[in-house]
Every structure is written in C-alpha cells, then in structure tokens.
C-alpha cells in the first residue's frame, strides 16, 4: 500500500520493489528494464504480515497509461497495455460501495484476494509462506477463470524486515526473562500507528509448533492463534501492560509472536468478515503488524514463576531425551574454519551471522566472549542442519567445551533450506524451535548448559580445507588457482572457469579501456561477469553507463534497495553498500565482484572438491602450475610463454553464442558481442608499454606503485594513476586473501584433567597448552603439550592424582628398584640376623658396664650389619615380606629373652634409671631401619624419598 498517488518515478520504483521480473502477459516476452538509481525515494511501504515475510502490494497508475507507455516505448515485445487499460476500466466501474476484486495466485496454488480501489491502485496482502526467495504469482481479473498476468514477489527471512514494518518489543531481553529472579514490572510494545488504518486495535498472541513424526512426510509447521492479549485499545503506537500467566494450556506455548490487527476483525481472523467474494477468491489475510519471534517467558504459568530453574530444568531434560531419539546431524555438517581470517575469507561457504557481526559492533548476545560468528550458507544435505562458528578477539575459534559462548551447530538451519515448506527447513522458525528455545531452557533459564552443549558441541577445524582463490582485475591481470599470474588483454567474451563437476560456468566480458581524454587505449578491462551452476538462476554483474554496478537475474535487472540478501534458485546473492556482489552457489563455489576504477575486479573461490575439475583462463586447479595454460583441446603451453603466446591462449577460451550466459539488451551489445566476434582478432593490445624516464607520470607511478608490476603496467597503458591504484589495491587484496586461506594445522581440542585445569584454548600448530592440578593433587603425564606439524599433541595425557594415592605405587616402584639393586644384600641380611642373635645372647652374661662398652665399640661388621638392615627395609616382595616378619620375630624374641633374663638374674646390677636407655640402644643397633617405627603417611612418604635417593 503506497501513501501517495503513483507518478512515473513511483511506478518505476514499483516495478523495482515488487516485481523484479516485471509483469508480462502470458505468452509475451519480457526483457530487462533499466531502473533509475533514485527509485524508491518517494514511496513508503506499510508493513502488513511482514514478520512472516515481507509485505506484498502491487499497484499501477491506471490513469497515466500514456506516460507509462512513453516511458517504455523503446522496449520491444513487452506488452502490459491491456493490463493497464483493463484495470483502469475496472477502477471506474460503478459497483456501489464494493471494491472491484482481483485475485492473486502464488505458485499456481496459493490464492489470496485483493481489490482495485477507485484511486486506481490494486491491493493484495501476501499469504503465509514457509519459504524464501522469488515467488511467482499471477493475477486474475475475471473471478479466477484466467490468470493472464504474471510476476514475481521476493519473500525474505523474517529477521530482515525493517523496524518500521513491525512492532517492537521494548527491552526484548526483559520480555524473554520475565518471571525469572529480578525481572518483573511493565512490558512495552511499540509500532508505527500509521501502518494500520484503524482507530482501535487488538493485540493477539500466536504460537508456533511443528507436528508429526520427525523427518517424515507428515512433519508439518503451524502458526496457531492462542488468545487476545488486549482488545479495542487506541491505535497510539504504544502499549504497556503487566503480564499475568496465560489461562488454560496456553501457557504451555513458550515460543511465539504477537500480531496487531484492527479491532474490527475478530480474534485470530485470517480473512475479512464481510468478504463478498467467496471461493474461488480464496483465503485473504487481514491487515496486520507482527512482532519478532521470541521466547514467551512473560506469559508462562505460575509453575514457571514460582521456580523458573526447576521448570526450565525439567524442560531441558525433556528436550535432551527427545534429542537422543533424533538422528545425529553432526556427522554431515561442514567443519568450521580454523581462524577468523579464514572464516571471513571463505565467502563461498560461510556468511556473517547477523546476531554477532564484527562490522556492526559485535553484539553477540548468545555467544559471550565472541566478536564475530559465521554460519555455513548451505544446510547439510540430508537433515538440513546448520553450522555456526564463533571467534574471539584474537581470531581463535571458541569451542563449547571451553566456553558457553562457543560455536553451536543447529538442527534447523537459521536461514532454512530448499525446498523449504516443511520442518526442519522452515526459515528461522525451525531453528528457534530446536536450537534457540532449548538454549533458554538449559542455559538462560536454568544452570544445565552442559546438557545443551553436549547435544550441540562445537566442531573444530581438523577436517576443514580452505578453498582456492583465483582473481582477475585491472588491464586485466589473471591470478590462477595454482598461483600463476599473467596478463591477457583480449577484447571479447571468455571462459574464466568451467567445471564438469557441477557444470559451473563463469564468463567474463572485456571492453576497450579509455584514456582520461576519452580516446580508446590499446588495452581492455572486465566490464561484465556472468555465471551459472547446473540449472541454477543466471547471475550477471556489469557496469552500467553511469559506472554503477548493475545486477541481472535471468537477464532482468534487479534492485537491492529493499534487501541486500536474496535466496534464489541454486544460489544465494548478497550485495554490500560499497558495491561488492557475492554469489554463493550450492556447491560451495563463491564469486565476488567489485567495481574498481572503471573495471570489474573478480575473485572466484572453489572448495577442494573441484581439484582436477576446472579449466579456462584460471587454469587447472591441481597444485601444478605446469598445466595452467591448457587449451580447450587439452594441449598445454609452457609457463614461460611470451605475451603474444598468452594472447593466443586467451583467445582460445572465447565463448560461443550457444554457451553464452550474457544479456544483449542494448544496440551496442547486440552489434559488438552478439553479432560480433566473441574474440576481436583485429584488436591488438600493447604487450610491452614503454617507460620513459622523462615522463612526469613515471615519477608519480613509481611513488604509487613501488614494485607492483601490475600497477606500473596499468598506469603506463591507461595513463591513469586511478586505474593503477585500483589495480594495486586489488592485487594486495588478492595476496591477503591467499594468505588468509593458507591451510592451518589443528591438533584438536584438549580436555583439562579431572581435578585440574588447563591454560590456553588455541589448538593450532605451535600452540602450547599447560596443565595444573588442584590443591592436594599431583600431576602425572605431561605438564605441557604442544601442537605439532603432524596434527598431534606432544607428550602424554595428563591426570591429577590424590597425593596419598601416589605413596603405594611409588613404594612398589622403589621396592622393586631396591630388589634389583641390592638383591645380594638379602644373603647378607640373613647372616646379619644370625650374628645379631649371637651378639644378643653374648650380651646377656656381661655386666652393665661391659654391655655399654661392647655396644659402643664400632666395628666394620656392625656397620655392614646396619647397612644390610637398611637394604632389607626396601625389599617388598613376597619373600622379602616373609623374611622381614621372620627377622622382626627373631629380634623381638631375642629382646624378650634378654629382658626376662635381666629381670631374673641381674636386675640389681642395672640401675632402674638406666634400663630404659639400655634397651633403647639395643633397639637402635639391632632394629635399625625396621618398619617397627613407621606410623602414618608422613613416614611412608619419607621412605619413598630415601628409596629414590638410594636409586
């Protein structure tokens, strides 16, 4: 619905915004139409049903037919005059208070009614669609008997709807945490009140669910009306309320959306109450403004509010059990790039995650610690799963094993997956149901994130293989996939790369360059690039007359004024504000085109699977430069070929009309490229530009280009420092790209030991991970491990063991060592035992003073006996245990006999004050080192130390 009558400029804008393929009568030929850059500035689009996808409104200026036809009078075979006149007649038909109806049919099956108002505008609201991309539709003016008018409508991901076309949840975090500790009070909703032509509105709550058996034909998606939150409130653009738990079983819906409708419609209504046109006019949506999808914490029941953690824990466990029964999608998703530089360079397979974008401030709500995340562009082949990769400020990948901010793969790809329509391929909503609301259960509303991360672990990069890059820029200069570079200045249309693997074709058109004074230079540059893979849509990027990039989809110009991202057949298309166009094919091949200095700069990225499957000016991608100059007939030319020979090589790769992907929609293109030669053999370029030291331009060139040969070449051949500088920058970008795409060795994630921790989360070549045990534990294994060039970690797996648990194995080791070192001392010990017995018995009949003298005498035999006893203490074998017990028994028996005899016969000779000392000295000499005095863990640890020292 437009807010002002259409004039010529607005009508052109209408064709750009709504039908990029244009309206055409069935059976007529529609060709590309150029649109002014200013289109869209004087038109405003009201958001209706935009959260489901974008508003569809088609309109035409019925009373300006002459001006319209004059605008396109030079366009042949494009007949919409009958469409204009017929609807103009309808607009002036007297039908009383009723509006003149029209019927729109989407994809030949989905019908929705519309009308032509008296101001000459036709209106229709888009139906609910579970897919993205260009949707074909037809229009009928005869009650659906015929649909002679056709066009296309772009359906986009709901997150891409502008803020002005949807209602906004003020402080969305509060909405989604409402009822958890310290989160209460008013909630506020805002919207653009002019979006709805009503004085009073209703606010409804809708829930989303997917029913049926997983991964089966009866697995279906459904948006369901739940209840009306507010009824007949003034349409002021703002509504605040204090949430209360939803009644009945509505509180079991924890993921949904809000809808604002005029209060004249009934609750949950999808078609007007007074629709004068019953089927076949079909189902008509009503004017609506939708919120973004969100977790419905604010309407959950008292069981949630009373104990959010317990409620969420139960939900998390239930989700975990359901996941156990679903197929494992982890095995088929692509591995993550190892570094942030790789992730941003691999534009054919990965694209920025809009929720964590380093270019927009890195607001990474669900990935704390990350500065940038990317998502795999293509969903996995069987289960339509998605991959996500997040990186910290050092460019290192964050893994869920180390942080809750790590990368988490998705059972449902956020952007959906062709053919869409059914779970888990529904754009956005399947992802929310299987991967986002479960994150709330386990991580945000409870402390069970380990369960979520167990089911959504990060993929490391051990199997990631970066793509190969080839570029063309400037005069033009070609840098092949295998690193060879050459200059080819032919004029015509040529094959840059083609592959028999996926029928990929990338073609380039070169045109003669101009000197600054406008005369033609004897060199060329890229002016257009066209590409296709298998039966995908055909994309062409070219310079328009105003040196602005112009993008054509299947030979028709498209605009990025509304959306920078398009889901197309077999590819995704993305445009940036600085005029960089990226085409991402389903195979993972990527093509980047920039406008630079009047020439196009092109980069092609191919995954490893294209090895030995390419040919063209970018050569054979196989790591061997010797066959880079391969002709169509498979013959090769030396890598040291002259510029003239390279000119012949390039000419060999000229395309033919039968295989050309280009659009010829101007007289110049038709005459020079369609009917003209695909390679202009009469155009002879400059092969060796002369560098005159006296030329003032040469001095400036040296300062600008330094040693860059491409920059110097282009300055000399075009006499333009601007062209040379553009070439220099393109060359630098290519070298940086190749550097960023260098393979990186990863040794894989390392866990910390139980009862310990690790320092470091970088697992790439040369990185070091160190390990520390908690207090009371001792580290065994390697204290540090280094990632080696073999892709393996150095050292042994560390573990932390309780220190008391170390004593026994250490003693056993020590005893075993002592047995090996002092085996012969066992015999000595036996002799010591016998001599000790004799010595004890010999002391019995001596007087007290004689005993003291005898014990104080140091003899070599006694020293040897002491050493033998010490050695014997280290023996821990069955025989040793027996011998130790025998020795202790003998010594104890000797002591007992000695004490009894002293008590019976010579007690009077030994003063009572010396008896204790006497026995002490006897024990020190005879029982030296025995385990008799070992009490407690400290003595055992000391014994371990002594044994180690002895070894």
PDB file of C-alpha atoms in Angstrom, residues 463-622:
ATOM      1  CA  UNK A 463      38.873 -31.579   8.658  1.00  0.00           C
ATOM      2  CA  UNK A 464      38.385 -28.052   7.316  1.00  0.00           C
ATOM      3  CA  UNK A 465      40.046 -27.416   3.974  1.00  0.00           C
ATOM      4  CA  UNK A 466      40.142 -23.807   2.764  1.00  0.00           C
ATOM      5  CA  UNK A 467      39.121 -23.015  -0.805  1.00  0.00           C
ATOM      6  CA  UNK A 468      41.466 -21.948  -3.597  1.00  0.00           C
ATOM      7  CA  UNK A 469      41.203 -18.406  -4.940  1.00  0.00           C
ATOM      8  CA  UNK A 470      41.682 -17.024  -8.441  1.00  0.00           C
ATOM      9  CA  UNK A 471      41.331 -13.355  -9.391  1.00  0.00           C
ATOM     10  CA  UNK A 472      41.144 -11.056 -12.385  1.00  0.00           C
ATOM     11  CA  UNK A 473      41.474  -7.279 -12.228  1.00  0.00           C
ATOM     12  CA  UNK A 474      42.874  -4.243 -13.941  1.00  0.00           C
ATOM     13  CA  UNK A 475      44.139  -4.445 -17.510  1.00  0.00           C
ATOM     14  CA  UNK A 476      43.194  -7.360 -16.987  1.00  0.00           C
ATOM     15  CA  UNK A 477      45.621  -9.471 -14.994  1.00  0.00           C
ATOM     16  CA  UNK A 478      44.829 -13.067 -14.091  1.00  0.00           C
ATOM     17  CA  UNK A 479      45.999 -14.899 -10.971  1.00  0.00           C
ATOM     18  CA  UNK A 480      45.166 -18.579 -11.222  1.00  0.00           C
ATOM     19  CA  UNK A 481      44.080 -21.107  -8.602  1.00  0.00           C
ATOM     20  CA  UNK A 482      47.588 -22.582  -8.515  1.00  0.00           C
ATOM     21  CA  UNK A 483      49.317 -19.225  -8.084  1.00  0.00           C
ATOM     22  CA  UNK A 484      50.422 -18.425 -11.638  1.00  0.00           C
ATOM     23  CA  UNK A 485      49.830 -14.904 -12.972  1.00  0.00           C
ATOM     24  CA  UNK A 486      49.662 -13.459 -16.466  1.00  0.00           C
ATOM     25  CA  UNK A 487      48.148 -10.577 -18.419  1.00  0.00           C
ATOM     26  CA  UNK A 488      45.669 -11.105 -21.231  1.00  0.00           C
ATOM     27  CA  UNK A 489      44.248  -8.049 -22.983  1.00  0.00           C
ATOM     28  CA  UNK A 490      41.859  -9.581 -25.466  1.00  0.00           C
ATOM     29  CA  UNK A 491      38.547  -7.949 -26.350  1.00  0.00           C
ATOM     30  CA  UNK A 492      35.533 -10.217 -26.239  1.00  0.00           C
ATOM     31  CA  UNK A 493      33.791 -12.760 -24.008  1.00  0.00           C
ATOM     32  CA  UNK A 494      35.821 -15.545 -22.410  1.00  0.00           C
ATOM     33  CA  UNK A 495      35.502 -18.504 -20.083  1.00  0.00           C
ATOM     34  CA  UNK A 496      37.252 -17.823 -16.805  1.00  0.00           C
ATOM     35  CA  UNK A 497      36.458 -21.184 -15.262  1.00  0.00           C
ATOM     36  CA  UNK A 498      34.197 -24.085 -16.050  1.00  0.00           C
ATOM     37  CA  UNK A 499      33.863 -27.373 -14.220  1.00  0.00           C
ATOM     38  CA  UNK A 500      32.495 -30.744 -15.210  1.00  0.00           C
ATOM     39  CA  UNK A 501      31.853 -31.470 -11.522  1.00  0.00           C
ATOM     40  CA  UNK A 502      28.832 -29.180 -11.129  1.00  0.00           C
ATOM     41  CA  UNK A 503      28.524 -27.612 -14.592  1.00  0.00           C
ATOM     42  CA  UNK A 504      29.840 -24.388 -13.087  1.00  0.00           C
ATOM     43  CA  UNK A 505      30.495 -21.662 -15.648  1.00  0.00           C
ATOM     44  CA  UNK A 506      31.938 -18.214 -15.001  1.00  0.00           C
ATOM     45  CA  UNK A 507      32.342 -15.981 -18.052  1.00  0.00           C
ATOM     46  CA  UNK A 508      33.839 -12.512 -18.420  1.00  0.00           C
ATOM     47  CA  UNK A 509      33.366  -9.754 -20.970  1.00  0.00           C
ATOM     48  CA  UNK A 510      36.222  -7.357 -21.684  1.00  0.00           C
ATOM     49  CA  UNK A 511      35.923  -3.979 -23.346  1.00  0.00           C
ATOM     50  CA  UNK A 512      38.446  -1.449 -24.544  1.00  0.00           C
ATOM     51  CA  UNK A 513      39.742   0.887 -21.873  1.00  0.00           C
ATOM     52  CA  UNK A 514      39.637   4.650 -22.263  1.00  0.00           C
ATOM     53  CA  UNK A 515      42.335   7.236 -21.778  1.00  0.00           C
ATOM     54  CA  UNK A 516      41.460  10.143 -19.475  1.00  0.00           C
ATOM     55  CA  UNK A 517      40.732  12.262 -22.577  1.00  0.00           C
ATOM     56  CA  UNK A 518      38.113   9.739 -23.724  1.00  0.00           C
ATOM     57  CA  UNK A 519      40.032   8.150 -26.576  1.00  0.00           C
ATOM     58  CA  UNK A 520      40.466   4.414 -26.724  1.00  0.00           C
ATOM     59  CA  UNK A 521      43.509   2.763 -25.175  1.00  0.00           C
ATOM     60  CA  UNK A 522      45.083  -0.360 -26.610  1.00  0.00           C
ATOM     61  CA  UNK A 523      44.181  -2.387 -23.543  1.00  0.00           C
ATOM     62  CA  UNK A 524      40.989  -3.854 -22.125  1.00  0.00           C
ATOM     63  CA  UNK A 525      39.308  -4.432 -18.786  1.00  0.00           C
ATOM     64  CA  UNK A 526      36.496  -6.526 -17.336  1.00  0.00           C
ATOM     65  CA  UNK A 527      33.101  -4.934 -17.939  1.00  0.00           C
ATOM     66  CA  UNK A 528      30.723  -7.820 -17.160  1.00  0.00           C
ATOM     67  CA  UNK A 529      30.729 -11.230 -15.493  1.00  0.00           C
ATOM     68  CA  UNK A 530      28.044 -13.915 -15.878  1.00  0.00           C
ATOM     69  CA  UNK A 531      27.743 -17.235 -14.057  1.00  0.00           C
ATOM     70  CA  UNK A 532      25.597 -20.317 -13.548  1.00  0.00           C
ATOM     71  CA  UNK A 533      25.890 -23.737 -11.914  1.00  0.00           C
ATOM     72  CA  UNK A 534      23.832 -26.731 -13.012  1.00  0.00           C
ATOM     73  CA  UNK A 535      20.310 -25.408 -13.603  1.00  0.00           C
ATOM     74  CA  UNK A 536      20.553 -22.502 -11.163  1.00  0.00           C
ATOM     75  CA  UNK A 537      19.464 -18.961 -11.893  1.00  0.00           C
ATOM     76  CA  UNK A 538      21.847 -16.992 -14.108  1.00  0.00           C
ATOM     77  CA  UNK A 539      23.529 -14.015 -12.455  1.00  0.00           C
ATOM     78  CA  UNK A 540      25.218 -11.261 -14.422  1.00  0.00           C
ATOM     79  CA  UNK A 541      27.066  -8.289 -12.952  1.00  0.00           C
ATOM     80  CA  UNK A 542      28.043  -5.442 -15.248  1.00  0.00           C
ATOM     81  CA  UNK A 543      28.903  -1.797 -15.340  1.00  0.00           C
ATOM     82  CA  UNK A 544      26.034   0.451 -16.330  1.00  0.00           C
ATOM     83  CA  UNK A 545      26.594   3.629 -18.288  1.00  0.00           C
ATOM     84  CA  UNK A 546      26.926   5.579 -15.055  1.00  0.00           C
ATOM     85  CA  UNK A 547      29.692   3.239 -13.842  1.00  0.00           C
ATOM     86  CA  UNK A 548      27.393   1.754 -11.245  1.00  0.00           C
ATOM     87  CA  UNK A 549      27.157  -1.975 -10.790  1.00  0.00           C
ATOM     88  CA  UNK A 550      24.061  -3.483 -12.313  1.00  0.00           C
ATOM     89  CA  UNK A 551      22.925  -6.982 -11.354  1.00  0.00           C
ATOM     90  CA  UNK A 552      20.778  -9.087 -13.644  1.00  0.00           C
ATOM     91  CA  UNK A 553      18.835 -12.156 -12.611  1.00  0.00           C
ATOM     92  CA  UNK A 554      17.976 -14.330 -15.596  1.00  0.00           C
ATOM     93  CA  UNK A 555      18.545 -11.400 -17.987  1.00  0.00           C
ATOM     94  CA  UNK A 556      16.488  -8.918 -15.953  1.00  0.00           C
ATOM     95  CA  UNK A 557      17.827  -6.113 -13.784  1.00  0.00           C
ATOM     96  CA  UNK A 558      17.141  -6.431 -10.072  1.00  0.00           C
ATOM     97  CA  UNK A 559      17.404  -3.921  -7.267  1.00  0.00           C
ATOM     98  CA  UNK A 560      18.856  -4.230  -3.776  1.00  0.00           C
ATOM     99  CA  UNK A 561      17.042  -1.163  -2.481  1.00  0.00           C
ATOM    100  CA  UNK A 562      14.982  -3.275  -0.064  1.00  0.00           C
ATOM    101  CA  UNK A 563      17.038  -6.367   0.584  1.00  0.00           C
ATOM    102  CA  UNK A 564      20.777  -6.978   0.425  1.00  0.00           C
ATOM    103  CA  UNK A 565      20.327 -10.773   0.546  1.00  0.00           C
ATOM    104  CA  UNK A 566      18.339 -12.920  -1.856  1.00  0.00           C
ATOM    105  CA  UNK A 567      17.626 -16.648  -1.768  1.00  0.00           C
ATOM    106  CA  UNK A 568      17.497 -17.747  -5.380  1.00  0.00           C
ATOM    107  CA  UNK A 569      17.383 -20.974  -7.305  1.00  0.00           C
ATOM    108  CA  UNK A 570      20.622 -22.845  -6.657  1.00  0.00           C
ATOM    109  CA  UNK A 571      22.405 -19.863  -5.161  1.00  0.00           C
ATOM    110  CA  UNK A 572      22.373 -17.005  -2.690  1.00  0.00           C
ATOM    111  CA  UNK A 573      23.037 -13.424  -3.731  1.00  0.00           C
ATOM    112  CA  UNK A 574      24.388 -10.692  -1.484  1.00  0.00           C
ATOM    113  CA  UNK A 575      25.184  -7.035  -2.076  1.00  0.00           C
ATOM    114  CA  UNK A 576      27.008  -4.618   0.220  1.00  0.00           C
ATOM    115  CA  UNK A 577      26.778  -0.857   0.450  1.00  0.00           C
ATOM    116  CA  UNK A 578      30.226  -0.480  -1.138  1.00  0.00           C
ATOM    117  CA  UNK A 579      29.102  -2.314  -4.280  1.00  0.00           C
ATOM    118  CA  UNK A 580      30.504  -5.761  -3.658  1.00  0.00           C
ATOM    119  CA  UNK A 581      28.361  -8.528  -5.101  1.00  0.00           C
ATOM    120  CA  UNK A 582      28.803 -12.064  -3.781  1.00  0.00           C
ATOM    121  CA  UNK A 583      27.281 -15.116  -5.430  1.00  0.00           C
ATOM    122  CA  UNK A 584      27.249 -18.306  -3.355  1.00  0.00           C
ATOM    123  CA  UNK A 585      26.417 -21.493  -5.231  1.00  0.00           C
ATOM    124  CA  UNK A 586      25.050 -24.634  -3.618  1.00  0.00           C
ATOM    125  CA  UNK A 587      28.331 -26.466  -4.314  1.00  0.00           C
ATOM    126  CA  UNK A 588      30.235 -24.047  -2.070  1.00  0.00           C
ATOM    127  CA  UNK A 589      31.744 -22.161  -5.001  1.00  0.00           C
ATOM    128  CA  UNK A 590      31.768 -18.417  -4.480  1.00  0.00           C
ATOM    129  CA  UNK A 591      32.209 -15.462  -6.810  1.00  0.00           C
ATOM    130  CA  UNK A 592      32.927 -11.907  -5.643  1.00  0.00           C
ATOM    131  CA  UNK A 593      32.684  -8.913  -7.954  1.00  0.00           C
ATOM    132  CA  UNK A 594      33.641  -5.328  -7.172  1.00  0.00           C
ATOM    133  CA  UNK A 595      33.569  -2.169  -9.213  1.00  0.00           C
ATOM    134  CA  UNK A 596      37.003  -0.602  -9.164  1.00  0.00           C
ATOM    135  CA  UNK A 597      38.497   2.189 -11.259  1.00  0.00           C
ATOM    136  CA  UNK A 598      36.141   1.671 -14.174  1.00  0.00           C
ATOM    137  CA  UNK A 599      36.921  -2.054 -14.361  1.00  0.00           C
ATOM    138  CA  UNK A 600      35.457  -5.010 -12.536  1.00  0.00           C
ATOM    139  CA  UNK A 601      37.529  -6.944 -10.039  1.00  0.00           C
ATOM    140  CA  UNK A 602      36.638 -10.607  -9.827  1.00  0.00           C
ATOM    141  CA  UNK A 603      37.523 -13.379  -7.372  1.00  0.00           C
ATOM    142  CA  UNK A 604      36.428 -17.000  -7.660  1.00  0.00           C
ATOM    143  CA  UNK A 605      36.650 -19.332  -4.655  1.00  0.00           C
ATOM    144  CA  UNK A 606      36.430 -23.085  -5.176  1.00  0.00           C
ATOM    145  CA  UNK A 607      36.375 -25.803  -2.487  1.00  0.00           C
ATOM    146  CA  UNK A 608      38.840 -28.658  -2.539  1.00  0.00           C
ATOM    147  CA  UNK A 609      36.384 -30.992  -4.280  1.00  0.00           C
ATOM    148  CA  UNK A 610      36.951 -29.034  -7.509  1.00  0.00           C
ATOM    149  CA  UNK A 611      40.556 -30.239  -7.683  1.00  0.00           C
ATOM    150  CA  UNK A 612      41.295 -31.523 -11.206  1.00  0.00           C
ATOM    151  CA  UNK A 613      37.817 -30.465 -12.337  1.00  0.00           C
ATOM    152  CA  UNK A 614      38.442 -26.975 -13.740  1.00  0.00           C
ATOM    153  CA  UNK A 615      39.582 -25.406 -16.983  1.00  0.00           C
ATOM    154  CA  UNK A 616      39.606 -21.963 -18.541  1.00  0.00           C
ATOM    155  CA  UNK A 617      41.686 -18.828 -18.109  1.00  0.00           C
ATOM    156  CA  UNK A 618      42.043 -19.591 -14.393  1.00  0.00           C
ATOM    157  CA  UNK A 619      43.709 -22.882 -15.272  1.00  0.00           C
ATOM    158  CA  UNK A 620      43.509 -26.406 -13.927  1.00  0.00           C
ATOM    159  CA  UNK A 621      43.190 -26.358 -10.143  1.00  0.00           C
ATOM    160  CA  UNK A 622      45.515 -29.163  -9.073  1.00  0.00           C
TER     161      UNK A 622
END
